[in-house]
Protein backbone atom coordinates (compact mmCIF):
# COMPACT_ATOMS: atom_id res chain seq x y z
CA MET A 1 113.94 80.79 120.61
CA ARG A 2 109.61 81.31 120.20
CA GLU A 3 108.44 82.52 117.09
CA MET A 4 107.23 86.11 117.30
CA THR A 5 103.07 86.02 116.74
CA ILE A 6 101.42 87.76 113.69
CA GLU A 7 100.06 90.99 115.63
CA GLU A 8 104.00 91.19 117.13
CA LYS A 9 105.35 90.95 114.24
CA ARG A 10 102.84 94.07 113.25
CA GLU A 11 103.55 95.85 115.74
CA TYR A 12 107.62 95.76 115.01
CA LEU A 13 106.85 97.02 111.61
CA GLU A 14 104.46 99.70 112.74
CA SER A 15 107.75 101.15 114.95
CA TYR A 16 109.13 102.66 111.90
CA PRO A 17 107.94 105.81 111.46
CA LEU A 18 108.44 106.02 115.28
CA GLN A 19 112.50 105.20 114.71
CA GLN A 20 112.27 107.60 111.99
CA ALA A 21 110.84 110.04 114.19
CA ARG A 22 113.42 109.23 116.95
CA ILE A 23 116.16 109.61 114.25
CA ARG A 24 115.58 112.73 113.55
CA ARG A 25 115.23 113.87 117.37
CA TYR A 26 118.07 113.02 117.96
CA ASP A 27 119.66 114.55 114.46
CA ILE A 28 118.45 117.75 115.71
CA LEU A 29 119.00 117.29 119.76
CA THR A 30 123.14 116.38 119.19
CA LEU A 31 123.13 119.77 116.77
CA ARG A 32 121.88 121.71 118.89
CA ASN A 33 122.91 120.68 122.30
CA ARG A 34 126.86 119.34 121.13
CA ASP A 35 127.68 118.95 125.59
CA LYS A 36 125.13 116.31 125.19
CA LYS A 37 126.23 115.08 121.81
CA LYS A 38 127.71 111.54 124.07
CA SER A 39 124.04 110.87 125.92
CA TYR A 40 122.19 111.72 122.77
CA LYS A 41 123.99 108.58 120.80
CA LYS A 42 122.77 105.83 122.58
CA SER A 43 119.64 105.91 121.92
CA LEU A 44 120.06 107.17 118.32
CA GLU A 45 122.61 104.02 117.22
CA GLN A 46 119.49 101.96 118.73
CA ALA A 47 116.83 103.40 116.71
CA ARG A 48 118.93 103.44 113.52
CA LEU A 49 119.18 99.71 114.74
CA ILE A 50 115.99 98.86 115.04
CA ARG A 51 114.80 100.93 111.35
CA ASP A 52 117.42 99.47 109.29
CA SER A 53 116.62 95.84 111.02
CA ILE A 54 112.97 96.77 109.64
CA GLU A 55 114.54 97.55 106.20
CA LYS A 56 116.32 94.57 106.32
CA ASP A 57 113.79 92.02 107.70
CA ILE A 58 111.30 93.24 104.91
CA ASP A 59 113.78 92.91 102.06
CA GLY A 60 114.35 89.39 104.08
CA VAL A 61 110.89 88.06 103.10
CA VAL A 62 111.56 85.81 99.94
CA ASN A 63 108.76 86.58 98.15
CA LYS A 64 109.12 89.71 96.32
CA LYS A 65 105.40 90.81 96.41
CA GLU A 66 105.01 89.83 99.82
CA SER A 67 107.97 91.69 100.42
CA GLU A 68 106.92 95.02 98.45
CA ILE A 69 103.55 94.62 100.32
CA LEU A 70 105.13 95.18 103.23
CA ALA A 71 107.92 97.79 102.30
CA GLN A 72 104.95 100.07 100.63
CA LYS A 73 102.56 99.34 104.34
CA TYR A 74 105.17 99.62 106.62
CA LEU A 75 108.36 101.77 105.46
CA CYS A 76 105.97 104.27 102.67
CA GLY A 77 103.10 104.81 105.14
CA MET A 78 100.64 103.38 102.18
CA SER A 79 96.97 101.67 102.46
CA LEU A 80 96.64 98.50 101.38
CA GLU A 81 94.43 99.81 99.40
CA GLU A 82 96.45 102.15 97.80
CA THR A 83 99.27 99.90 97.55
CA ALA A 84 97.05 97.54 95.69
CA ALA A 85 95.88 100.40 93.04
CA MET A 86 99.71 100.48 92.45
CA LEU A 87 100.03 96.81 92.08
CA ASN A 88 96.97 96.48 89.39
CA TYR A 89 95.60 94.07 92.48
CA SER A 90 92.35 93.90 93.96
CA LYS A 91 92.44 95.13 97.31
CA ARG A 92 91.19 91.39 99.05
CA GLN A 93 94.34 90.19 97.17
CA VAL A 94 96.67 92.53 98.77
CA GLU A 95 95.14 91.56 101.51
CA ARG A 96 95.74 87.68 101.18
CA LEU A 97 99.69 88.47 100.03
CA HIS A 98 100.40 90.77 103.34
CA ASN A 99 99.28 88.21 105.37
CA ARG A 100 101.63 85.59 104.07
CA ALA A 101 103.87 87.88 104.29
CA LEU A 102 103.60 88.56 108.21
CA GLU A 103 103.58 85.00 108.64
CA ASN A 104 107.02 84.78 106.50
CA LEU A 105 108.76 87.80 107.82
CA HIS A 106 111.34 86.63 110.49
CA PRO A 107 112.32 89.47 112.54
CA THR A 108 115.90 89.87 113.59
CA MET A 109 114.17 91.59 116.55
CA GLU A 110 112.31 91.27 119.42
CA ASP A 111 110.13 92.58 122.49
CA LYS A 112 111.63 90.84 125.39
CA ASN A 113 109.26 92.77 127.68
CA GLY A 114 106.25 93.75 125.60
CA LYS A 115 106.92 97.84 126.40
CA GLY A 116 107.89 98.29 122.15
CA ASN A 117 111.98 98.36 123.01
CA PHE A 118 113.28 96.12 120.82
CA THR A 119 116.60 94.00 120.92
CA LEU A 120 118.55 91.72 118.01
CA ARG A 121 117.50 88.12 119.57
CA SER A 122 119.99 85.91 120.57
């Protein structure tokens, strides 16, 4: 199994807000259209799986500074500049840590067809 490129890892992490939005949408649709609940279930489960995998993968980065920078950027939506101010680091230092964090990230999901359809790695 090949290692994801930095860009692929970035794309994977950037899909987090999309998964959150999909979860909210399917939760609402399930409540509004109880007769279609079963048809929404698979999409809801897939969005939750991707979201939970991203959170777990970020927590799995051994260096806790790197893990925190990834969490602030991709889970909380903060910029690297905002994260630098919060952690009392320079922006450049946070950029270096962010790049190293991406190198040290080992995603449990992959996008086999390049269309943002992430599935568990085999």
